[in-house]
Amino acid sequence: MSVFTRHPRYVFLLLTILLICSFLLLPAPPSSIPLRPVKSVKRILQEEDASYAAALEGREAMVRKWGPTAEDVVSFPVKGDFYTLWDFFIPAFRCPHRVERVGTLGDGGKWFCGLDRLVRQRTPCTIYSFGVNGESSFEAALLSAAPHCQVYGYDFSVNRFGPEVHDDLALSARSHFFPYALGSEDSPYADPPTFTLQSLMRQNGHSFIDVLKIDIEGAEFDALSAFIDSFVLSSSHASSDEPRHPHMPPSRDSEVVLPIGQLQLEIHAWGANGASFAKFKKWWESMESAGLRPFWTEPNLVYVNLVRGARPDLAEYSFMNIRGKHALTDDRY
């Protein structure tokens, strides 16, 4: 008598299990749903810039609402108008890479775009830091994460980097400090010695800055204007044999390409720099015209807390440069 005849139910169960196992081991059929193609960084930047353009239209509508012209808008109204200067200049651009806090929490740290890309960068990395003031957690974090980076610090109010860099032999070996001020023109014999950013780059033999940090108590307006203006001029008259950073393409006459990857900037909108909304707006738009896009901001509430009743006229902004080829715009990273 066969096994099937004696135990038909058990044989049927065994065959069923074998069929199920065979089915599970078969290769999966190709999906009928096509996979979404991965967008290039260039495509993402184009889409984000289109979205940013819509935010600019919103800014102009807000100017008409509270102005109706920029000359009529008050940066920090004392009553009646429910806005501040910062409501017109929102970080409406989305960085296409991971954004994370670099450095200490609170005053000193920065919101950074694409740290992993900076770490993977194959070329030497250059950091400029204006305004040290004895606190260097941001610079130390970058140097620790990216051993191929060097940092150049400038501050006439102190004589060295903060302990986070100065007291670490491995990090201090890749740091360079100068008691200079950043300004709109060169005054090497002034007290303190003052230089433009473009002059300091020439002195150091640099054609590109991966990370530019500026916290210089209000001098950022004239210093950045002079820097941008120098490239507006040079983009129209640059010779074909002018030395360039290997990741920077030649500039077109109609488009300024700044030699920086991202900008970490504390804006001090006090005094004349904040009193004239129209002047501030023109300065801000010069940065936008040069390809800088704000992707993060946070108010300096420490200052407001310490100086009771003070206007909220200090704010940290993080910008990325959407032009040129560098770690934040190049798909090779």
mmCIF file of N, CA, C and O in Angstrom, residues 106-189:
data_model
loop_
_atom_site.group_PDB
_atom_site.id
_atom_site.type_symbol
_atom_site.label_atom_id
_atom_site.label_comp_id
_atom_site.label_asym_id
_atom_site.label_seq_id
_atom_site.Cartn_x
_atom_site.Cartn_y
_atom_site.Cartn_z
ATOM 1 N N GLY A 106 23.515 77.482 21.166
ATOM 2 C CA GLY A 106 23.556 78.863 21.610
ATOM 3 C C GLY A 106 24.526 79.682 20.780
ATOM 4 O O GLY A 106 24.884 79.321 19.650
ATOM 5 N N ASP A 107 24.984 80.787 21.340
ATOM 6 C CA ASP A 107 25.852 81.706 20.611
ATOM 7 C C ASP A 107 27.185 81.041 20.291
ATOM 8 O O ASP A 107 27.856 80.517 21.173
ATOM 9 N N GLY A 108 27.573 81.047 19.037
ATOM 10 C CA GLY A 108 28.843 80.455 18.619
ATOM 11 C C GLY A 108 28.689 79.372 17.577
ATOM 12 O O GLY A 108 29.487 79.277 16.649
ATOM 13 N N GLY A 109 27.671 78.511 17.717
ATOM 14 C CA GLY A 109 27.439 77.479 16.721
ATOM 15 C C GLY A 109 26.699 78.021 15.514
ATOM 16 O O GLY A 109 26.117 79.103 15.555
ATOM 17 N N LYS A 110 26.709 77.256 14.420
ATOM 18 C CA LYS A 110 26.075 77.677 13.163
ATOM 19 C C LYS A 110 25.286 76.513 12.569
ATOM 20 O O LYS A 110 25.609 75.346 12.776
ATOM 21 N N TRP A 111 24.256 76.868 11.794
ATOM 22 C CA TRP A 111 23.515 75.868 11.016
ATOM 23 C C TRP A 111 24.188 75.736 9.663
ATOM 24 O O TRP A 111 24.282 76.694 8.911
ATOM 25 N N PHE A 112 24.643 74.524 9.376
ATOM 26 C CA PHE A 112 25.575 74.271 8.275
ATOM 27 C C PHE A 112 24.942 73.362 7.235
ATOM 28 O O PHE A 112 24.234 72.409 7.559
ATOM 29 N N CYS A 113 25.227 73.651 5.980
ATOM 30 C CA CYS A 113 24.713 72.862 4.853
ATOM 31 C C CYS A 113 25.800 71.941 4.310
ATOM 32 O O CYS A 113 26.881 72.405 3.948
ATOM 33 N N GLY A 114 25.512 70.635 4.263
ATOM 34 C CA GLY A 114 26.377 69.695 3.560
ATOM 35 C C GLY A 114 27.714 69.415 4.199
ATOM 36 O O GLY A 114 28.726 69.346 3.493
ATOM 37 N N LEU A 115 27.759 69.237 5.509
ATOM 38 C CA LEU A 115 29.034 68.920 6.160
ATOM 39 C C LEU A 115 29.621 67.624 5.609
ATOM 40 O O LEU A 115 30.839 67.517 5.415
ATOM 41 N N ASP A 116 28.771 66.635 5.346
ATOM 42 C CA ASP A 116 29.268 65.365 4.809
ATOM 43 C C ASP A 116 29.946 65.562 3.457
ATOM 44 O O ASP A 116 30.922 64.876 3.129
ATOM 45 N N ARG A 117 29.458 66.519 2.671
ATOM 46 C CA ARG A 117 30.086 66.783 1.372
ATOM 47 C C ARG A 117 31.440 67.470 1.549
ATOM 48 O O ARG A 117 32.377 67.197 0.795
ATOM 49 N N LEU A 118 31.519 68.361 2.513
ATOM 50 C CA LEU A 118 32.797 69.004 2.792
ATOM 51 C C LEU A 118 33.821 67.966 3.235
ATOM 52 O O LEU A 118 34.990 68.021 2.838
ATOM 53 N N VAL A 119 33.389 66.989 4.030
ATOM 54 C CA VAL A 119 34.286 65.939 4.501
ATOM 55 C C VAL A 119 34.783 65.090 3.339
ATOM 56 O O VAL A 119 35.955 64.685 3.301
ATOM 57 N N ARG A 120 33.906 64.815 2.354
ATOM 58 C CA ARG A 120 34.289 63.972 1.217
ATOM 59 C C ARG A 120 35.047 64.731 0.133
ATOM 60 O O ARG A 120 35.525 64.115 -0.825
ATOM 61 N N GLN A 121 35.156 66.036 0.282
ATOM 62 C CA GLN A 121 35.798 66.858 -0.749
ATOM 63 C C GLN A 121 37.226 66.388 -0.993
ATOM 64 O O GLN A 121 37.992 66.155 -0.065
ATOM 65 N N ARG A 122 37.585 66.264 -2.259
ATOM 66 C CA ARG A 122 38.905 65.739 -2.609
ATOM 67 C C ARG A 122 39.989 66.813 -2.644
ATOM 68 O O ARG A 122 41.165 66.507 -2.537
ATOM 69 N N THR A 123 39.595 68.058 -2.830
ATOM 70 C CA THR A 123 40.575 69.139 -2.868
ATOM 71 C C THR A 123 40.747 69.743 -1.483
ATOM 72 O O THR A 123 39.894 69.578 -0.613
ATOM 73 N N PRO A 124 41.857 70.448 -1.223
ATOM 74 C CA PRO A 124 42.055 71.094 0.082
ATOM 75 C C PRO A 124 40.895 72.035 0.409
ATOM 76 O O PRO A 124 40.327 72.681 -0.462
ATOM 77 N N CYS A 125 40.540 72.100 1.674
ATOM 78 C CA CYS A 125 39.396 72.877 2.131
ATOM 79 C C CYS A 125 39.888 74.102 2.891
ATOM 80 O O CYS A 125 40.794 74.006 3.720
ATOM 81 N N THR A 126 39.272 75.260 2.609
ATOM 82 C CA THR A 126 39.692 76.523 3.212
ATOM 83 C C THR A 126 38.529 77.168 3.939
ATOM 84 O O THR A 126 37.445 77.330 3.387
ATOM 85 N N ILE A 127 38.767 77.552 5.191
ATOM 86 C CA ILE A 127 37.772 78.213 6.028
ATOM 87 C C ILE A 127 38.312 79.579 6.427
ATOM 88 O O ILE A 127 39.463 79.686 6.876
ATOM 89 N N TYR A 128 37.497 80.625 6.274
ATOM 90 C CA TYR A 128 37.846 81.957 6.768
ATOM 91 C C TYR A 128 36.860 82.312 7.878
ATOM 92 O O TYR A 128 35.643 82.169 7.701
ATOM 93 N N SER A 129 37.398 82.811 8.990
ATOM 94 C CA SER A 129 36.557 83.149 10.132
ATOM 95 C C SER A 129 36.891 84.557 10.606
ATOM 96 O O SER A 129 37.990 84.806 11.113
ATOM 97 N N PHE A 130 35.939 85.471 10.417
ATOM 98 C CA PHE A 130 36.117 86.856 10.844
ATOM 99 C C PHE A 130 35.259 87.106 12.075
ATOM 100 O O PHE A 130 34.038 86.981 12.023
ATOM 101 N N GLY A 131 35.914 87.436 13.177
ATOM 102 C CA GLY A 131 35.219 87.615 14.444
ATOM 103 C C GLY A 131 35.350 86.369 15.291
ATOM 104 O O GLY A 131 34.511 85.470 15.230
ATOM 105 N N VAL A 132 36.426 86.280 16.059
ATOM 106 C CA VAL A 132 36.695 85.087 16.872
ATOM 107 C C VAL A 132 36.161 85.274 18.285
ATOM 108 O O VAL A 132 35.412 84.455 18.808
ATOM 109 N N ASN A 133 36.576 86.355 18.905
ATOM 110 C CA ASN A 133 36.045 86.741 20.226
ATOM 111 C C ASN A 133 36.162 85.637 21.268
ATOM 112 O O ASN A 133 35.296 85.473 22.131
ATOM 113 N N GLY A 134 37.231 84.837 21.183
ATOM 114 C CA GLY A 134 37.505 83.843 22.217
ATOM 115 C C GLY A 134 36.662 82.592 22.180
ATOM 116 O O GLY A 134 36.754 81.756 23.085
ATOM 117 N N GLU A 135 35.816 82.395 21.151
ATOM 118 C CA GLU A 135 34.946 81.224 21.060
ATOM 119 C C GLU A 135 35.101 80.606 19.682
ATOM 120 O O GLU A 135 34.800 81.237 18.676
ATOM 121 N N SER A 136 35.593 79.365 19.638
ATOM 122 C CA SER A 136 35.922 78.755 18.349
ATOM 123 C C SER A 136 35.362 77.345 18.230
ATOM 124 O O SER A 136 35.965 76.477 17.592
ATOM 125 N N SER A 137 34.196 77.089 18.815
ATOM 126 C CA SER A 137 33.615 75.748 18.722
ATOM 127 C C SER A 137 33.220 75.406 17.291
ATOM 128 O O SER A 137 33.326 74.246 16.865
ATOM 129 N N PHE A 138 32.761 76.397 16.533
ATOM 130 C CA PHE A 138 32.372 76.158 15.137
ATOM 131 C C PHE A 138 33.578 75.751 14.305
ATOM 132 O O PHE A 138 33.558 74.747 13.591
ATOM 133 N N GLU A 139 34.652 76.522 14.432
ATOM 134 C CA GLU A 139 35.862 76.222 13.671
ATOM 135 C C GLU A 139 36.459 74.877 14.091
ATOM 136 O O GLU A 139 36.918 74.096 13.246
ATOM 137 N N ALA A 140 36.435 74.594 15.386
ATOM 138 C CA ALA A 140 36.985 73.329 15.883
ATOM 139 C C ALA A 140 36.198 72.137 15.351
ATOM 140 O O ALA A 140 36.778 71.108 14.977
ATOM 141 N N ALA A 141 34.887 72.269 15.296
ATOM 142 C CA ALA A 141 34.053 71.169 14.799
ATOM 143 C C ALA A 141 34.332 70.893 13.326
ATOM 144 O O ALA A 141 34.389 69.736 12.895
ATOM 145 N N LEU A 142 34.515 71.952 12.544
ATOM 146 C CA LEU A 142 34.820 71.764 11.122
ATOM 147 C C LEU A 142 36.182 71.119 10.939
ATOM 148 O O LEU A 142 36.343 70.191 10.132
ATOM 149 N N LEU A 143 37.188 71.594 11.675
ATOM 150 C CA LEU A 143 38.536 71.029 11.559
ATOM 151 C C LEU A 143 38.554 69.574 11.996
ATOM 152 O O LEU A 143 39.263 68.749 11.397
ATOM 153 N N SER A 144 37.794 69.235 13.024
ATOM 154 C CA SER A 144 37.754 67.855 13.505
ATOM 155 C C SER A 144 37.088 66.937 12.496
ATOM 156 O O SER A 144 37.517 65.798 12.290
ATOM 157 N N ALA A 145 36.029 67.415 11.863
ATOM 158 C CA ALA A 145 35.292 66.585 10.905
ATOM 159 C C ALA A 145 36.031 66.428 9.586
ATOM 160 O O ALA A 145 35.931 65.387 8.934
ATOM 161 N N ALA A 146 36.786 67.452 9.188
ATOM 162 C CA ALA A 146 37.440 67.463 7.877
ATOM 163 C C ALA A 146 38.931 67.723 8.042
ATOM 164 O O ALA A 146 39.366 68.882 8.087
ATOM 165 N N PRO A 147 39.751 66.673 8.149
ATOM 166 C CA PRO A 147 41.195 66.851 8.383
ATOM 167 C C PRO A 147 41.933 67.551 7.248
ATOM 168 O O PRO A 147 43.078 67.968 7.433
ATOM 169 N N HIS A 148 41.304 67.684 6.093
ATOM 170 C CA HIS A 148 41.958 68.366 4.978
ATOM 171 C C HIS A 148 41.673 69.872 4.987
ATOM 172 O O HIS A 148 42.050 70.582 4.054
ATOM 173 N N CYS A 149 40.992 70.374 6.022
ATOM 174 C CA CYS A 149 40.644 71.790 6.104
ATOM 175 C C CYS A 149 41.703 72.581 6.869
ATOM 176 O O CYS A 149 42.325 72.069 7.807
ATOM 177 N N GLN A 150 41.859 73.840 6.477
ATOM 178 C CA GLN A 150 42.677 74.803 7.204
ATOM 179 C C GLN A 150 41.796 76.017 7.482
ATOM 180 O O GLN A 150 40.960 76.393 6.650
ATOM 181 N N VAL A 151 41.980 76.636 8.649
ATOM 182 C CA VAL A 151 41.163 77.784 9.010
ATOM 183 C C VAL A 151 42.040 79.013 9.183
ATOM 184 O O VAL A 151 43.131 78.936 9.759
ATOM 185 N N TYR A 152 41.558 80.133 8.660
ATOM 186 C CA TYR A 152 42.238 81.429 8.761
ATOM 187 C C TYR A 152 41.327 82.353 9.560
ATOM 188 O O TYR A 152 40.217 82.659 9.128
ATOM 189 N N GLY A 153 41.803 82.760 10.743
ATOM 190 C CA GLY A 153 40.993 83.569 11.635
ATOM 191 C C GLY A 153 41.484 84.994 11.726
ATOM 192 O O GLY A 153 42.701 85.250 11.712
ATOM 193 N N TYR A 154 40.531 85.936 11.847
ATOM 194 C CA TYR A 154 40.849 87.365 11.909
ATOM 195 C C TYR A 154 40.003 88.033 12.984
ATOM 196 O O TYR A 154 38.770 87.928 12.964
ATOM 197 N N ASP A 155 40.688 88.705 13.916
ATOM 198 C CA ASP A 155 39.981 89.436 14.969
ATOM 199 C C ASP A 155 41.005 90.317 15.687
ATOM 200 O O ASP A 155 41.957 89.802 16.269
ATOM 201 N N PHE A 156 40.793 91.625 15.645
ATOM 202 C CA PHE A 156 41.738 92.541 16.280
ATOM 203 C C PHE A 156 41.467 92.711 17.766
ATOM 204 O O PHE A 156 42.246 93.361 18.476
ATOM 205 N N SER A 157 40.369 92.146 18.280
ATOM 206 C CA SER A 157 40.033 92.313 19.697
ATOM 207 C C SER A 157 40.622 91.218 20.578
ATOM 208 O O SER A 157 40.589 91.318 21.803
ATOM 209 N N VAL A 158 41.132 90.149 19.972
ATOM 210 C CA VAL A 158 41.793 89.068 20.713
ATOM 211 C C VAL A 158 43.102 88.738 19.999
ATOM 212 O O VAL A 158 43.369 89.247 18.902
ATOM 213 N N ASN A 159 43.902 87.891 20.614
ATOM 214 C CA ASN A 159 45.204 87.583 20.004
ATOM 215 C C ASN A 159 45.358 86.124 19.605
ATOM 216 O O ASN A 159 46.464 85.679 19.282
ATOM 217 N N ARG A 160 44.273 85.363 19.623
ATOM 218 C CA ARG A 160 44.364 83.965 19.203
ATOM 219 C C ARG A 160 42.954 83.378 19.068
ATOM 220 O O ARG A 160 41.966 84.011 19.454
ATOM 221 N N PHE A 161 42.891 82.166 18.528
ATOM 222 C CA PHE A 161 41.628 81.435 18.488
ATOM 223 C C PHE A 161 41.185 81.087 19.907
ATOM 224 O O PHE A 161 41.981 81.125 20.855
ATOM 225 N N GLY A 162 39.921 80.712 20.036
ATOM 226 C CA GLY A 162 39.412 80.270 21.313
ATOM 227 C C GLY A 162 40.041 78.947 21.726
ATOM 228 O O GLY A 162 40.716 78.276 20.927
ATOM 229 N N PRO A 163 39.834 78.529 22.970
ATOM 230 C CA PRO A 163 40.481 77.309 23.472
ATOM 231 C C PRO A 163 40.115 76.051 22.707
ATOM 232 O O PRO A 163 40.891 75.092 22.688
ATOM 233 N N GLU A 164 38.943 76.039 22.074
ATOM 234 C CA GLU A 164 38.537 74.843 21.326
ATOM 235 C C GLU A 164 39.527 74.507 20.218
ATOM 236 O O GLU A 164 39.709 73.336 19.871
ATOM 237 N N VAL A 165 40.162 75.527 19.655
ATOM 238 C CA VAL A 165 41.184 75.331 18.618
ATOM 239 C C VAL A 165 42.575 75.494 19.198
ATOM 240 O O VAL A 165 43.462 74.655 18.989
ATOM 241 N N HIS A 166 42.811 76.568 19.943
ATOM 242 C CA HIS A 166 44.151 76.897 20.431
ATOM 243 C C HIS A 166 44.733 75.813 21.322
ATOM 244 O O HIS A 166 45.937 75.525 21.263
ATOM 245 N N ASP A 167 43.893 75.189 22.165
ATOM 246 C CA ASP A 167 44.389 74.209 23.130
ATOM 247 C C ASP A 167 44.456 72.792 22.585
ATOM 248 O O ASP A 167 44.855 71.872 23.305
ATOM 249 N N ASP A 168 44.075 72.602 21.345
ATOM 250 C CA ASP A 168 44.137 71.282 20.707
ATOM 251 C C ASP A 168 45.268 71.314 19.678
ATOM 252 O O ASP A 168 45.155 71.973 18.639
ATOM 253 N N LEU A 169 46.349 70.609 19.965
ATOM 254 C CA LEU A 169 47.535 70.680 19.106
ATOM 255 C C LEU A 169 47.235 70.230 17.681
ATOM 256 O O LEU A 169 47.746 70.816 16.722
ATOM 257 N N ALA A 170 46.403 69.202 17.526
ATOM 258 C CA ALA A 170 46.091 68.707 16.184
ATOM 259 C C ALA A 170 45.319 69.742 15.375
ATOM 260 O O ALA A 170 45.527 69.889 14.164
ATOM 261 N N LEU A 171 44.433 70.487 16.044
ATOM 262 C CA LEU A 171 43.641 71.493 15.345
ATOM 263 C C LEU A 171 44.429 72.792 15.151
ATOM 264 O O LEU A 171 44.349 73.421 14.088
ATOM 265 N N SER A 172 45.172 73.207 16.157
ATOM 266 C CA SER A 172 45.922 74.465 16.046
ATOM 267 C C SER A 172 46.986 74.392 14.958
ATOM 268 O O SER A 172 47.372 75.418 14.398
ATOM 269 N N ALA A 173 47.444 73.167 14.641
ATOM 270 C CA ALA A 173 48.437 73.011 13.569
ATOM 271 C C ALA A 173 47.856 73.377 12.209
ATOM 272 O O ALA A 173 48.602 73.688 11.272
ATOM 273 N N ARG A 174 46.526 73.348 12.103
ATOM 274 C CA ARG A 174 45.872 73.710 10.834
ATOM 275 C C ARG A 174 45.128 75.037 10.938
ATOM 276 O O ARG A 174 44.200 75.295 10.186
ATOM 277 N N SER A 175 45.535 75.872 11.891
ATOM 278 C CA SER A 175 44.889 77.172 12.069
ATOM 279 C C SER A 175 45.907 78.293 11.911
ATOM 280 O O SER A 175 47.095 78.120 12.187
ATOM 281 N N HIS A 176 45.416 79.429 11.435
ATOM 282 C CA HIS A 176 46.267 80.597 11.183
ATOM 283 C C HIS A 176 45.502 81.824 11.667
ATOM 284 O O HIS A 176 44.404 82.088 11.189
ATOM 285 N N PHE A 177 46.098 82.569 12.600
ATOM 286 C CA PHE A 177 45.391 83.697 13.200
ATOM 287 C C PHE A 177 46.110 85.010 12.891
ATOM 288 O O PHE A 177 47.344 85.089 12.912
ATOM 289 N N PHE A 178 45.308 86.090 12.630
ATOM 290 C CA PHE A 178 45.854 87.409 12.341
ATOM 291 C C PHE A 178 44.993 88.471 13.040
ATOM 292 O O PHE A 178 43.765 88.418 12.950
ATOM 293 N N PRO A 179 45.613 89.433 13.708
ATOM 294 C CA PRO A 179 44.852 90.487 14.407
ATOM 295 C C PRO A 179 44.464 91.618 13.459
ATOM 296 O O PRO A 179 44.797 92.779 13.674
ATOM 297 N N TYR A 180 43.726 91.269 12.404
ATOM 298 C CA TYR A 180 43.324 92.239 11.393
ATOM 299 C C TYR A 180 41.809 92.451 11.448
ATOM 300 O O TYR A 180 41.057 91.617 11.943
ATOM 301 N N ALA A 181 41.392 93.573 10.867
ATOM 302 C CA ALA A 181 39.973 93.854 10.694
ATOM 303 C C ALA A 181 39.589 93.651 9.232
ATOM 304 O O ALA A 181 40.424 93.836 8.339
ATOM 305 N N LEU A 182 38.340 93.277 8.999
ATOM 306 C CA LEU A 182 37.814 93.148 7.646
ATOM 307 C C LEU A 182 37.093 94.438 7.295
ATOM 308 O O LEU A 182 36.273 94.935 8.068
ATOM 309 N N GLY A 183 37.416 94.988 6.117
ATOM 310 C CA GLY A 183 36.808 96.253 5.744
ATOM 311 C C GLY A 183 36.546 96.370 4.264
ATOM 312 O O GLY A 183 36.679 95.406 3.497
ATOM 313 N N SER A 184 36.201 97.580 3.846
ATOM 314 C CA SER A 184 35.869 97.832 2.442
ATOM 315 C C SER A 184 37.070 98.333 1.644
ATOM 316 O O SER A 184 36.989 98.476 0.425
ATOM 317 N N GLU A 185 38.185 98.622 2.323
ATOM 318 C CA GLU A 185 39.408 99.039 1.641
ATOM 319 C C GLU A 185 40.606 98.647 2.491
ATOM 320 O O GLU A 185 40.468 98.374 3.693
ATOM 321 N N ASP A 186 41.761 98.607 1.861
ATOM 322 C CA ASP A 186 42.980 98.211 2.563
ATOM 323 C C ASP A 186 43.591 99.403 3.295
ATOM 324 O O ASP A 186 43.837 100.452 2.684
ATOM 325 N N SER A 187 43.842 99.216 4.577
ATOM 326 C CA SER A 187 44.549 100.210 5.401
ATOM 327 C C SER A 187 45.525 99.452 6.294
ATOM 328 O O SER A 187 45.296 99.283 7.502
ATOM 329 N N PRO A 188 46.632 98.967 5.712
ATOM 330 C CA PRO A 188 47.541 98.095 6.467
ATOM 331 C C PRO A 188 48.238 98.779 7.631
ATOM 332 O O PRO A 188 48.707 98.094 8.550
ATOM 333 N N TYR A 189 48.322 100.108 7.624
ATOM 334 C CA TYR A 189 49.022 100.822 8.699
ATOM 335 C C TYR A 189 48.056 101.475 9.689
ATOM 336 O O TYR A 189 48.472 102.228 10.556
#
